Amino acid sequence: MPDSEELGVPAVPNGMAMCKLHHSAYDSYLLGVTPDLTVEIAPRIMLEVDGPTLKYGLQGRHGQRLMALPASRIEWPDPELLTQRYEQFRAHTEAG
């Protein structure tokens, strides 16, 4: 959950390590992560045609599970927070 929200606490279960591209896409609701840890890209982005960064960096990740997770499950994203954030992603993708 974003820092600006009540549940957006700076704690390991409320975080995922991402590169700048994916972090920006996540914050902008262009990339979502389902509660079962699968990456979804907003439908409007899947229709875009641009260079290799879009094609391989975003569109190519659609439908794939997260690439890496910590060895300890206690360090994985909190399922409840992930569910709430995914619902926000879906609301944004349906609205826009």
PDB file of N, CA and C in Angstrom:
ATOM      1  N   MET A   1       0.854  -1.180   0.000  1.00  0.00           N
ATOM      2  CA  MET A   1       0.000   0.000   0.000  1.00  0.00           C
ATOM      3  C   MET A   1       0.897   1.240   0.000  1.00  0.00           C
ATOM      4  N   PRO A   2       0.488   2.269  -0.703  1.00  0.00           N
ATOM      5  CA  PRO A   2       1.293   3.497  -0.755  1.00  0.00           C
ATOM      6  C   PRO A   2       1.489   4.110   0.635  1.00  0.00           C
ATOM      7  N   ASP A   3       2.607   4.778   0.824  1.00  0.00           N
ATOM      8  CA  ASP A   3       2.907   5.432   2.099  1.00  0.00           C
ATOM      9  C   ASP A   3       1.812   6.405   2.508  1.00  0.00           C
ATOM     10  N   SER A   4       1.144   7.001   1.546  1.00  0.00           N
ATOM     11  CA  SER A   4       0.120   8.008   1.832  1.00  0.00           C
ATOM     12  C   SER A   4      -1.158   7.419   2.424  1.00  0.00           C
ATOM     13  N   GLU A   5      -1.316   6.104   2.375  1.00  0.00           N
ATOM     14  CA  GLU A   5      -2.522   5.463   2.894  1.00  0.00           C
ATOM     15  C   GLU A   5      -2.294   4.952   4.318  1.00  0.00           C
ATOM     16  N   GLU A   6      -3.367   4.806   5.048  1.00  0.00           N
ATOM     17  CA  GLU A   6      -3.289   4.382   6.443  1.00  0.00           C
ATOM     18  C   GLU A   6      -2.523   3.077   6.623  1.00  0.00           C
ATOM     19  N   LEU A   7      -2.746   2.113   5.737  1.00  0.00           N
ATOM     20  CA  LEU A   7      -2.071   0.817   5.842  1.00  0.00           C
ATOM     21  C   LEU A   7      -0.699   0.809   5.175  1.00  0.00           C
ATOM     22  N   GLY A   8      -0.272   1.940   4.657  1.00  0.00           N
ATOM     23  CA  GLY A   8       1.005   2.045   3.961  1.00  0.00           C
ATOM     24  C   GLY A   8       2.187   2.223   4.887  1.00  0.00           C
ATOM     25  N   VAL A   9       2.368   1.278   5.767  1.00  0.00           N
ATOM     26  CA  VAL A   9       3.455   1.357   6.740  1.00  0.00           C
ATOM     27  C   VAL A   9       4.777   0.921   6.098  1.00  0.00           C
ATOM     28  N   PRO A  10       5.891   1.540   6.511  1.00  0.00           N
ATOM     29  CA  PRO A  10       7.197   1.152   5.968  1.00  0.00           C
ATOM     30  C   PRO A  10       7.713  -0.115   6.638  1.00  0.00           C
ATOM     31  N   ALA A  11       7.183  -1.249   6.227  1.00  0.00           N
ATOM     32  CA  ALA A  11       7.564  -2.531   6.806  1.00  0.00           C
ATOM     33  C   ALA A  11       7.739  -3.545   5.680  1.00  0.00           C
ATOM     34  N   VAL A  12       8.560  -4.543   5.908  1.00  0.00           N
ATOM     35  CA  VAL A  12       8.866  -5.544   4.883  1.00  0.00           C
ATOM     36  C   VAL A  12       7.616  -6.155   4.250  1.00  0.00           C
ATOM     37  N   PRO A  13       6.592  -6.569   5.019  1.00  0.00           N
ATOM     38  CA  PRO A  13       5.409  -7.171   4.385  1.00  0.00           C
ATOM     39  C   PRO A  13       4.611  -6.200   3.510  1.00  0.00           C
ATOM     40  N   ASN A  14       4.898  -4.900   3.583  1.00  0.00           N
ATOM     41  CA  ASN A  14       4.219  -3.922   2.730  1.00  0.00           C
ATOM     42  C   ASN A  14       5.175  -3.419   1.649  1.00  0.00           C
ATOM     43  N   GLY A  15       6.031  -4.282   1.182  1.00  0.00           N
ATOM     44  CA  GLY A  15       6.970  -3.842   0.169  1.00  0.00           C
ATOM     45  C   GLY A  15       7.346  -4.927  -0.798  1.00  0.00           C
ATOM     46  N   MET A  16       7.819  -4.493  -1.953  1.00  0.00           N
ATOM     47  CA  MET A  16       8.379  -5.387  -2.956  1.00  0.00           C
ATOM     48  C   MET A  16       9.543  -4.643  -3.586  1.00  0.00           C
ATOM     49  N   ALA A  17      10.661  -5.313  -3.736  1.00  0.00           N
ATOM     50  CA  ALA A  17      11.809  -4.711  -4.396  1.00  0.00           C
ATOM     51  C   ALA A  17      11.567  -4.709  -5.900  1.00  0.00           C
ATOM     52  N   MET A  18      11.620  -3.522  -6.487  1.00  0.00           N
ATOM     53  CA  MET A  18      11.386  -3.386  -7.928  1.00  0.00           C
ATOM     54  C   MET A  18      12.386  -2.392  -8.507  1.00  0.00           C
ATOM     55  N   CYS A  19      12.692  -2.569  -9.772  1.00  0.00           N
ATOM     56  CA  CYS A  19      13.509  -1.584 -10.463  1.00  0.00           C
ATOM     57  C   CYS A  19      12.659  -0.335 -10.684  1.00  0.00           C
ATOM     58  N   LYS A  20      13.277   0.731 -11.127  1.00  0.00           N
ATOM     59  CA  LYS A  20      12.578   2.002 -11.331  1.00  0.00           C
ATOM     60  C   LYS A  20      11.403   1.866 -12.303  1.00  0.00           C
ATOM     61  N   LEU A  21      11.591   1.148 -13.401  1.00  0.00           N
ATOM     62  CA  LEU A  21      10.530   0.972 -14.397  1.00  0.00           C
ATOM     63  C   LEU A  21       9.296   0.322 -13.779  1.00  0.00           C
ATOM     64  N   HIS A  22       9.489  -0.797 -13.100  1.00  0.00           N
ATOM     65  CA  HIS A  22       8.355  -1.523 -12.541  1.00  0.00           C
ATOM     66  C   HIS A  22       7.748  -0.797 -11.343  1.00  0.00           C
ATOM     67  N   HIS A  23       8.585  -0.133 -10.552  1.00  0.00           N
ATOM     68  CA  HIS A  23       8.064   0.621  -9.413  1.00  0.00           C
ATOM     69  C   HIS A  23       7.172   1.763  -9.905  1.00  0.00           C
ATOM     70  N   SER A  24       7.623   2.462 -10.913  1.00  0.00           N
ATOM     71  CA  SER A  24       6.828   3.556 -11.477  1.00  0.00           C
ATOM     72  C   SER A  24       5.525   3.031 -12.077  1.00  0.00           C
ATOM     73  N   ALA A  25       5.596   1.924 -12.799  1.00  0.00           N
ATOM     74  CA  ALA A  25       4.396   1.336 -13.397  1.00  0.00           C
ATOM     75  C   ALA A  25       3.425   0.868 -12.318  1.00  0.00           C
ATOM     76  N   TYR A  26       3.960   0.325 -11.229  1.00  0.00           N
ATOM     77  CA  TYR A  26       3.124  -0.140 -10.114  1.00  0.00           C
ATOM     78  C   TYR A  26       2.429   1.047  -9.451  1.00  0.00           C
ATOM     79  N   ASP A  27       3.198   2.104  -9.173  1.00  0.00           N
ATOM     80  CA  ASP A  27       2.634   3.297  -8.538  1.00  0.00           C
ATOM     81  C   ASP A  27       1.599   3.983  -9.417  1.00  0.00           C
ATOM     82  N   SER A  28       1.739   3.847 -10.743  1.00  0.00           N
ATOM     83  CA  SER A  28       0.833   4.490 -11.694  1.00  0.00           C
ATOM     84  C   SER A  28      -0.332   3.596 -12.110  1.00  0.00           C
ATOM     85  N   TYR A  29      -0.459   2.446 -11.477  1.00  0.00           N
ATOM     86  CA  TYR A  29      -1.521   1.478 -11.785  1.00  0.00           C
ATOM     87  C   TYR A  29      -1.449   0.962 -13.217  1.00  0.00           C
ATOM     88  N   LEU A  30      -0.241   0.895 -13.757  1.00  0.00           N
ATOM     89  CA  LEU A  30      -0.038   0.279 -15.063  1.00  0.00           C
ATOM     90  C   LEU A  30       0.343  -1.185 -14.898  1.00  0.00           C
ATOM     91  N   LEU A  31       0.837  -1.524 -13.721  1.00  0.00           N
ATOM     92  CA  LEU A  31       1.245  -2.882 -13.374  1.00  0.00           C
ATOM     93  C   LEU A  31       0.594  -3.223 -12.046  1.00  0.00           C
ATOM     94  N   GLY A  32       0.018  -4.392 -11.988  1.00  0.00           N
ATOM     95  CA  GLY A  32      -0.576  -4.870 -10.745  1.00  0.00           C
ATOM     96  C   GLY A  32      -0.033  -6.245 -10.415  1.00  0.00           C
ATOM     97  N   VAL A  33      -0.159  -6.628  -9.159  1.00  0.00           N
ATOM     98  CA  VAL A  33       0.252  -7.964  -8.726  1.00  0.00           C
ATOM     99  C   VAL A  33      -0.950  -8.593  -8.048  1.00  0.00           C
ATOM    100  N   THR A  34      -1.380  -9.719  -8.562  1.00  0.00           N
ATOM    101  CA  THR A  34      -2.542 -10.408  -8.017  1.00  0.00           C
ATOM    102  C   THR A  34      -2.205 -10.999  -6.652  1.00  0.00           C
ATOM    103  N   PRO A  35      -3.218 -11.333  -5.874  1.00  0.00           N
ATOM    104  CA  PRO A  35      -2.960 -11.965  -4.572  1.00  0.00           C
ATOM    105  C   PRO A  35      -2.177 -13.274  -4.669  1.00  0.00           C
ATOM    106  N   ASP A  36      -2.210 -13.943  -5.827  1.00  0.00           N
ATOM    107  CA  ASP A  36      -1.412 -15.168  -5.982  1.00  0.00           C
ATOM    108  C   ASP A  36      -0.043 -14.876  -6.614  1.00  0.00           C
ATOM    109  N   LEU A  37       0.359 -13.582  -6.574  1.00  0.00           N
ATOM    110  CA  LEU A  37       1.694 -13.133  -6.975  1.00  0.00           C
ATOM    111  C   LEU A  37       1.958 -13.211  -8.471  1.00  0.00           C
ATOM    112  N   THR A  38       0.926 -12.987  -9.260  1.00  0.00           N
ATOM    113  CA  THR A  38       1.049 -12.952 -10.714  1.00  0.00           C
ATOM    114  C   THR A  38       0.997 -11.502 -11.177  1.00  0.00           C
ATOM    115  N   VAL A  39       1.855 -11.164 -12.112  1.00  0.00           N
ATOM    116  CA  VAL A  39       1.920  -9.803 -12.650  1.00  0.00           C
ATOM    117  C   VAL A  39       0.816  -9.599 -13.681  1.00  0.00           C
ATOM    118  N   GLU A  40       0.130  -8.474 -13.587  1.00  0.00           N
ATOM    119  CA  GLU A  40      -0.843  -8.069 -14.603  1.00  0.00           C
ATOM    120  C   GLU A  40      -0.469  -6.686 -15.092  1.00  0.00           C
ATOM    121  N   ILE A  41      -0.574  -6.491 -16.379  1.00  0.00           N
ATOM    122  CA  ILE A  41      -0.340  -5.193 -16.990  1.00  0.00           C
ATOM    123  C   ILE A  41      -1.693  -4.648 -17.432  1.00  0.00           C
ATOM    124  N   ALA A  42      -1.905  -3.364 -17.202  1.00  0.00           N
ATOM    125  CA  ALA A  42      -3.180  -2.734 -17.556  1.00  0.00           C
ATOM    126  C   ALA A  42      -3.498  -2.992 -19.029  1.00  0.00           C
ATOM    127  N   PRO A  43      -4.753  -3.316 -19.324  1.00  0.00           N
ATOM    128  CA  PRO A  43      -5.136  -3.625 -20.708  1.00  0.00           C
ATOM    129  C   PRO A  43      -4.741  -2.548 -21.719  1.00  0.00           C
ATOM    130  N   ARG A  44      -4.862  -1.287 -21.353  1.00  0.00           N
ATOM    131  CA  ARG A  44      -4.526  -0.225 -22.310  1.00  0.00           C
ATOM    132  C   ARG A  44      -3.034  -0.231 -22.647  1.00  0.00           C
ATOM    133  N   ILE A  45      -2.207  -0.667 -21.714  1.00  0.00           N
ATOM    134  CA  ILE A  45      -0.770  -0.759 -21.971  1.00  0.00           C
ATOM    135  C   ILE A  45      -0.463  -1.960 -22.858  1.00  0.00           C
ATOM    136  N   MET A  46      -1.246  -3.023 -22.714  1.00  0.00           N
ATOM    137  CA  MET A  46      -1.052  -4.208 -23.552  1.00  0.00           C
ATOM    138  C   MET A  46      -1.350  -3.910 -25.021  1.00  0.00           C
ATOM    139  N   LEU A  47      -2.142  -2.868 -25.284  1.00  0.00           N
ATOM    140  CA  LEU A  47      -2.497  -2.504 -26.656  1.00  0.00           C
ATOM    141  C   LEU A  47      -1.498  -1.543 -27.295  1.00  0.00           C
ATOM    142  N   GLU A  48      -0.628  -0.944 -26.485  1.00  0.00           N
ATOM    143  CA  GLU A  48       0.346   0.027 -26.987  1.00  0.00           C
ATOM    144  C   GLU A  48       1.419  -0.666 -27.832  1.00  0.00           C
ATOM    145  N   VAL A  49       1.942   0.072 -28.790  1.00  0.00           N
ATOM    146  CA  VAL A  49       3.059  -0.404 -29.594  1.00  0.00           C
ATOM    147  C   VAL A  49       4.173   0.622 -29.437  1.00  0.00           C
ATOM    148  N   ASP A  50       5.311   0.165 -28.951  1.00  0.00           N
ATOM    149  CA  ASP A  50       6.452   1.057 -28.729  1.00  0.00           C
ATOM    150  C   ASP A  50       7.718   0.203 -28.802  1.00  0.00           C
ATOM    151  N   GLY A  51       8.755   0.605 -28.141  1.00  0.00           N
ATOM    152  CA  GLY A  51      10.036  -0.079 -28.217  1.00  0.00           C
ATOM    153  C   GLY A  51      10.158  -1.301 -27.327  1.00  0.00           C
ATOM    154  N   PRO A  52      11.370  -1.817 -27.230  1.00  0.00           N
ATOM    155  CA  PRO A  52      11.621  -3.049 -26.481  1.00  0.00           C
ATOM    156  C   PRO A  52      11.375  -2.934 -24.979  1.00  0.00           C
ATOM    157  N   THR A  53      11.535  -1.745 -24.411  1.00  0.00           N
ATOM    158  CA  THR A  53      11.281  -1.609 -22.977  1.00  0.00           C
ATOM    159  C   THR A  53       9.826  -1.915 -22.669  1.00  0.00           C
ATOM    160  N   LEU A  54       8.923  -1.390 -23.456  1.00  0.00           N
ATOM    161  CA  LEU A  54       7.501  -1.673 -23.259  1.00  0.00           C
ATOM    162  C   LEU A  54       7.212  -3.139 -23.557  1.00  0.00           C
ATOM    163  N   LYS A  55       7.701  -3.605 -24.700  1.00  0.00           N
ATOM    164  CA  LYS A  55       7.394  -4.965 -25.137  1.00  0.00           C
ATOM    165  C   LYS A  55       7.913  -6.022 -24.164  1.00  0.00           C
ATOM    166  N   TYR A  56       9.165  -5.911 -23.763  1.00  0.00           N
ATOM    167  CA  TYR A  56       9.763  -6.946 -22.920  1.00  0.00           C
ATOM    168  C   TYR A  56       9.714  -6.610 -21.437  1.00  0.00           C
ATOM    169  N   GLY A  57       9.820  -5.320 -21.108  1.00  0.00           N
ATOM    170  CA  GLY A  57       9.857  -4.917 -19.711  1.00  0.00           C
ATOM    171  C   GLY A  57       8.510  -4.903 -19.031  1.00  0.00           C
ATOM    172  N   LEU A  58       7.457  -4.610 -19.777  1.00  0.00           N
ATOM    173  CA  LEU A  58       6.111  -4.588 -19.192  1.00  0.00           C
ATOM    174  C   LEU A  58       5.208  -5.636 -19.824  1.00  0.00           C
ATOM    175  N   GLN A  59       4.926  -5.498 -21.100  1.00  0.00           N
ATOM    176  CA  GLN A  59       3.990  -6.417 -21.744  1.00  0.00           C
ATOM    177  C   GLN A  59       4.429  -7.876 -21.615  1.00  0.00           C
ATOM    178  N   GLY A  60       5.717  -8.124 -21.695  1.00  0.00           N
ATOM    179  CA  GLY A  60       6.251  -9.481 -21.603  1.00  0.00           C
ATOM    180  C   GLY A  60       6.114 -10.102 -20.216  1.00  0.00           C
ATOM    181  N   ARG A  61       5.884  -9.279 -19.217  1.00  0.00           N
ATOM    182  CA  ARG A  61       5.724  -9.773 -17.843  1.00  0.00           C
ATOM    183  C   ARG A  61       4.281 -10.149 -17.531  1.00  0.00           C
ATOM    184  N   HIS A  62       3.336  -9.705 -18.354  1.00  0.00           N
ATOM    185  CA  HIS A  62       1.914  -9.967 -18.108  1.00  0.00           C
ATOM    186  C   HIS A  62       1.662 -11.472 -17.988  1.00  0.00           C
ATOM    187  N   GLY A  63       1.006 -11.843 -16.893  1.00  0.00           N
ATOM    188  CA  GLY A  63       0.643 -13.239 -16.675  1.00  0.00           C
ATOM    189  C   GLY A  63       1.725 -14.090 -16.029  1.00  0.00           C
ATOM    190  N   GLN A  64       2.884 -13.514 -15.769  1.00  0.00           N
ATOM    191  CA  GLN A  64       3.968 -14.272 -15.139  1.00  0.00           C
ATOM    192  C   GLN A  64       3.967 -14.055 -13.632  1.00  0.00           C
ATOM    193  N   ARG A  65       4.432 -15.048 -12.909  1.00  0.00           N
ATOM    194  CA  ARG A  65       4.582 -14.889 -11.454  1.00  0.00           C
ATOM    195  C   ARG A  65       5.759 -13.971 -11.180  1.00  0.00           C
ATOM    196  N   LEU A  66       5.777 -13.405  -9.980  1.00  0.00           N
ATOM    197  CA  LEU A  66       6.918 -12.584  -9.595  1.00  0.00           C
ATOM    198  C   LEU A  66       8.202 -13.367  -9.835  1.00  0.00           C
ATOM    199  N   MET A  67       9.220 -12.679 -10.274  1.00  0.00           N
ATOM    200  CA  MET A  67      10.469 -13.343 -10.653  1.00  0.00           C
ATOM    201  C   MET A  67      11.210 -13.941  -9.462  1.00  0.00           C
ATOM    202  N   ALA A  68      11.157 -13.278  -8.336  1.00  0.00           N
ATOM    203  CA  ALA A  68      11.892 -13.761  -7.167  1.00  0.00           C
ATOM    204  C   ALA A  68      11.146 -13.367  -5.904  1.00  0.00           C
ATOM    205  N   LEU A  69      11.191 -14.242  -4.950  1.00  0.00           N
ATOM    206  CA  LEU A  69      10.608 -13.983  -3.634  1.00  0.00           C
ATOM    207  C   LEU A  69      11.648 -14.328  -2.579  1.00  0.00           C
ATOM    208  N   PRO A  70      11.607 -13.648  -1.447  1.00  0.00           N
ATOM    209  CA  PRO A  70      12.537 -13.998  -0.372  1.00  0.00           C
ATOM    210  C   PRO A  70      12.377 -15.461   0.041  1.00  0.00           C
ATOM    211  N   ALA A  71      13.450 -16.038   0.508  1.00  0.00           N
ATOM    212  CA  ALA A  71      13.410 -17.438   0.952  1.00  0.00           C
ATOM    213  C   ALA A  71      12.446 -17.622   2.115  1.00  0.00           C
ATOM    214  N   SER A  72      12.373 -16.643   2.981  1.00  0.00           N
ATOM    215  CA  SER A  72      11.493 -16.719   4.144  1.00  0.00           C
ATOM    216  C   SER A  72      10.116 -16.146   3.797  1.00  0.00           C
ATOM    217  N   ARG A  73       9.077 -16.946   3.966  1.00  0.00           N
ATOM    218  CA  ARG A  73       7.713 -16.489   3.651  1.00  0.00           C
ATOM    219  C   ARG A  73       7.304 -15.281   4.483  1.00  0.00           C
ATOM    220  N   ILE A  74       7.885 -15.105   5.651  1.00  0.00           N
ATOM    221  CA  ILE A  74       7.533 -13.967   6.500  1.00  0.00           C
ATOM    222  C   ILE A  74       7.930 -12.643   5.833  1.00  0.00           C
ATOM    223  N   GLU A  75       8.822 -12.699   4.866  1.00  0.00           N
ATOM    224  CA  GLU A  75       9.258 -11.510   4.143  1.00  0.00           C
ATOM    225  C   GLU A  75       8.508 -11.309   2.831  1.00  0.00           C
ATOM    226  N   TRP A  76       7.575 -12.182   2.513  1.00  0.00           N
ATOM    227  CA  TRP A  76       6.760 -12.026   1.303  1.00  0.00           C
ATOM    228  C   TRP A  76       5.759 -10.894   1.527  1.00  0.00           C
ATOM    229  N   PRO A  77       5.212 -10.336   0.449  1.00  0.00           N
ATOM    230  CA  PRO A  77       4.177  -9.308   0.596  1.00  0.00           C
ATOM    231  C   PRO A  77       2.978  -9.848   1.384  1.00  0.00           C
ATOM    232  N   ASP A  78       2.439  -9.021   2.257  1.00  0.00           N
ATOM    233  CA  ASP A  78       1.266  -9.388   3.055  1.00  0.00           C
ATOM    234  C   ASP A  78       0.093  -9.632   2.106  1.00  0.00           C
ATOM    235  N   PRO A  79      -0.521 -10.827   2.144  1.00  0.00           N
ATOM    236  CA  PRO A  79      -1.612 -11.140   1.214  1.00  0.00           C
ATOM    237  C   PRO A  79      -2.796 -10.180   1.300  1.00  0.00           C
ATOM    238  N   GLU A  80      -3.130  -9.722   2.492  1.00  0.00           N
ATOM    239  CA  GLU A  80      -4.264  -8.805   2.640  1.00  0.00           C
ATOM    240  C   GLU A  80      -3.961  -7.452   2.021  1.00  0.00           C
ATOM    241  N   LEU A  81      -2.755  -6.935   2.252  1.00  0.00           N
ATOM    242  CA  LEU A  81      -2.377  -5.659   1.657  1.00  0.00           C
ATOM    243  C   LEU A  81      -2.277  -5.780   0.141  1.00  0.00           C
ATOM    244  N   LEU A  82      -1.744  -6.897  -0.320  1.00  0.00           N
ATOM    245  CA  LEU A  82      -1.634  -7.132  -1.755  1.00  0.00           C
ATOM    246  C   LEU A  82      -3.015  -7.204  -2.400  1.00  0.00           C
ATOM    247  N   THR A  83      -3.958  -7.831  -1.725  1.00  0.00           N
ATOM    248  CA  THR A  83      -5.330  -7.913  -2.233  1.00  0.00           C
ATOM    249  C   THR A  83      -5.948  -6.524  -2.341  1.00  0.00           C
ATOM    250  N   GLN A  84      -5.772  -5.712  -1.318  1.00  0.00           N
ATOM    251  CA  GLN A  84      -6.331  -4.353  -1.350  1.00  0.00           C
ATOM    252  C   GLN A  84      -5.703  -3.528  -2.471  1.00  0.00           C
ATOM    253  N   ARG A  85      -4.397  -3.623  -2.626  1.00  0.00           N
ATOM    254  CA  ARG A  85      -3.709  -2.871  -3.680  1.00  0.00           C
ATOM    255  C   ARG A  85      -4.130  -3.381  -5.055  1.00  0.00           C
ATOM    256  N   TYR A  86      -4.302  -4.688  -5.209  1.00  0.00           N
ATOM    257  CA  TYR A  86      -4.734  -5.242  -6.485  1.00  0.00           C
ATOM    258  C   TYR A  86      -6.142  -4.760  -6.826  1.00  0.00           C
ATOM    259  N   GLU A  87      -7.011  -4.665  -5.840  1.00  0.00           N
ATOM    260  CA  GLU A  87      -8.364  -4.136  -6.079  1.00  0.00           C
ATOM    261  C   GLU A  87      -8.294  -2.688  -6.559  1.00  0.00           C
ATOM    262  N   GLN A  88      -7.371  -1.910  -6.025  1.00  0.00           N
ATOM    263  CA  GLN A  88      -7.177  -0.531  -6.488  1.00  0.00           C
ATOM    264  C   GLN A  88      -6.695  -0.533  -7.950  1.00  0.00           C
ATOM    265  N   PHE A  89      -5.777  -1.418  -8.266  1.00  0.00           N
ATOM    266  CA  PHE A  89      -5.286  -1.545  -9.640  1.00  0.00           C
ATOM    267  C   PHE A  89      -6.444  -1.863 -10.581  1.00  0.00           C
ATOM    268  N   ARG A  90      -7.266  -2.831 -10.214  1.00  0.00           N
ATOM    269  CA  ARG A  90      -8.409  -3.208 -11.054  1.00  0.00           C
ATOM    270  C   ARG A  90      -9.385  -2.040 -11.228  1.00  0.00           C
ATOM    271  N   ALA A  91      -9.640  -1.313 -10.161  1.00  0.00           N
ATOM    272  CA  ALA A  91     -10.544  -0.162 -10.245  1.00  0.00           C
ATOM    273  C   ALA A  91      -9.980   0.891 -11.218  1.00  0.00           C
ATOM    274  N   HIS A  92      -8.688   1.111 -11.174  1.00  0.00           N
ATOM    275  CA  HIS A  92      -8.074   2.086 -12.078  1.00  0.00           C
ATOM    276  C   HIS A  92      -8.096   1.613 -13.514  1.00  0.00           C
ATOM    277  N   THR A  93      -7.871   0.326 -13.730  1.00  0.00           N
ATOM    278  CA  THR A  93      -7.842  -0.175 -15.101  1.00  0.00           C
ATOM    279  C   THR A  93      -9.244  -0.219 -15.710  1.00  0.00           C
ATOM    280  N   GLU A  94     -10.244  -0.443 -14.882  1.00  0.00           N
ATOM    281  CA  GLU A  94     -11.626  -0.456 -15.388  1.00  0.00           C
ATOM    282  C   GLU A  94     -12.123   0.961 -15.660  1.00  0.00           C
ATOM    283  N   ALA A  95     -11.641   1.926 -14.854  1.00  0.00           N
ATOM    284  CA  ALA A  95     -12.070   3.317 -15.017  1.00  0.00           C
ATOM    285  C   ALA A  95     -11.392   3.988 -16.194  1.00  0.00           C
ATOM    286  N   GLY A  96     -10.189   3.550 -16.518  1.00  0.00           N
ATOM    287  CA  GLY A  96      -9.454   4.265 -17.551  1.00  0.00           C
ATOM    288  C   GLY A  96      -9.151   3.410 -18.689  1.00  0.00           C
TER     289      GLY A  96
END
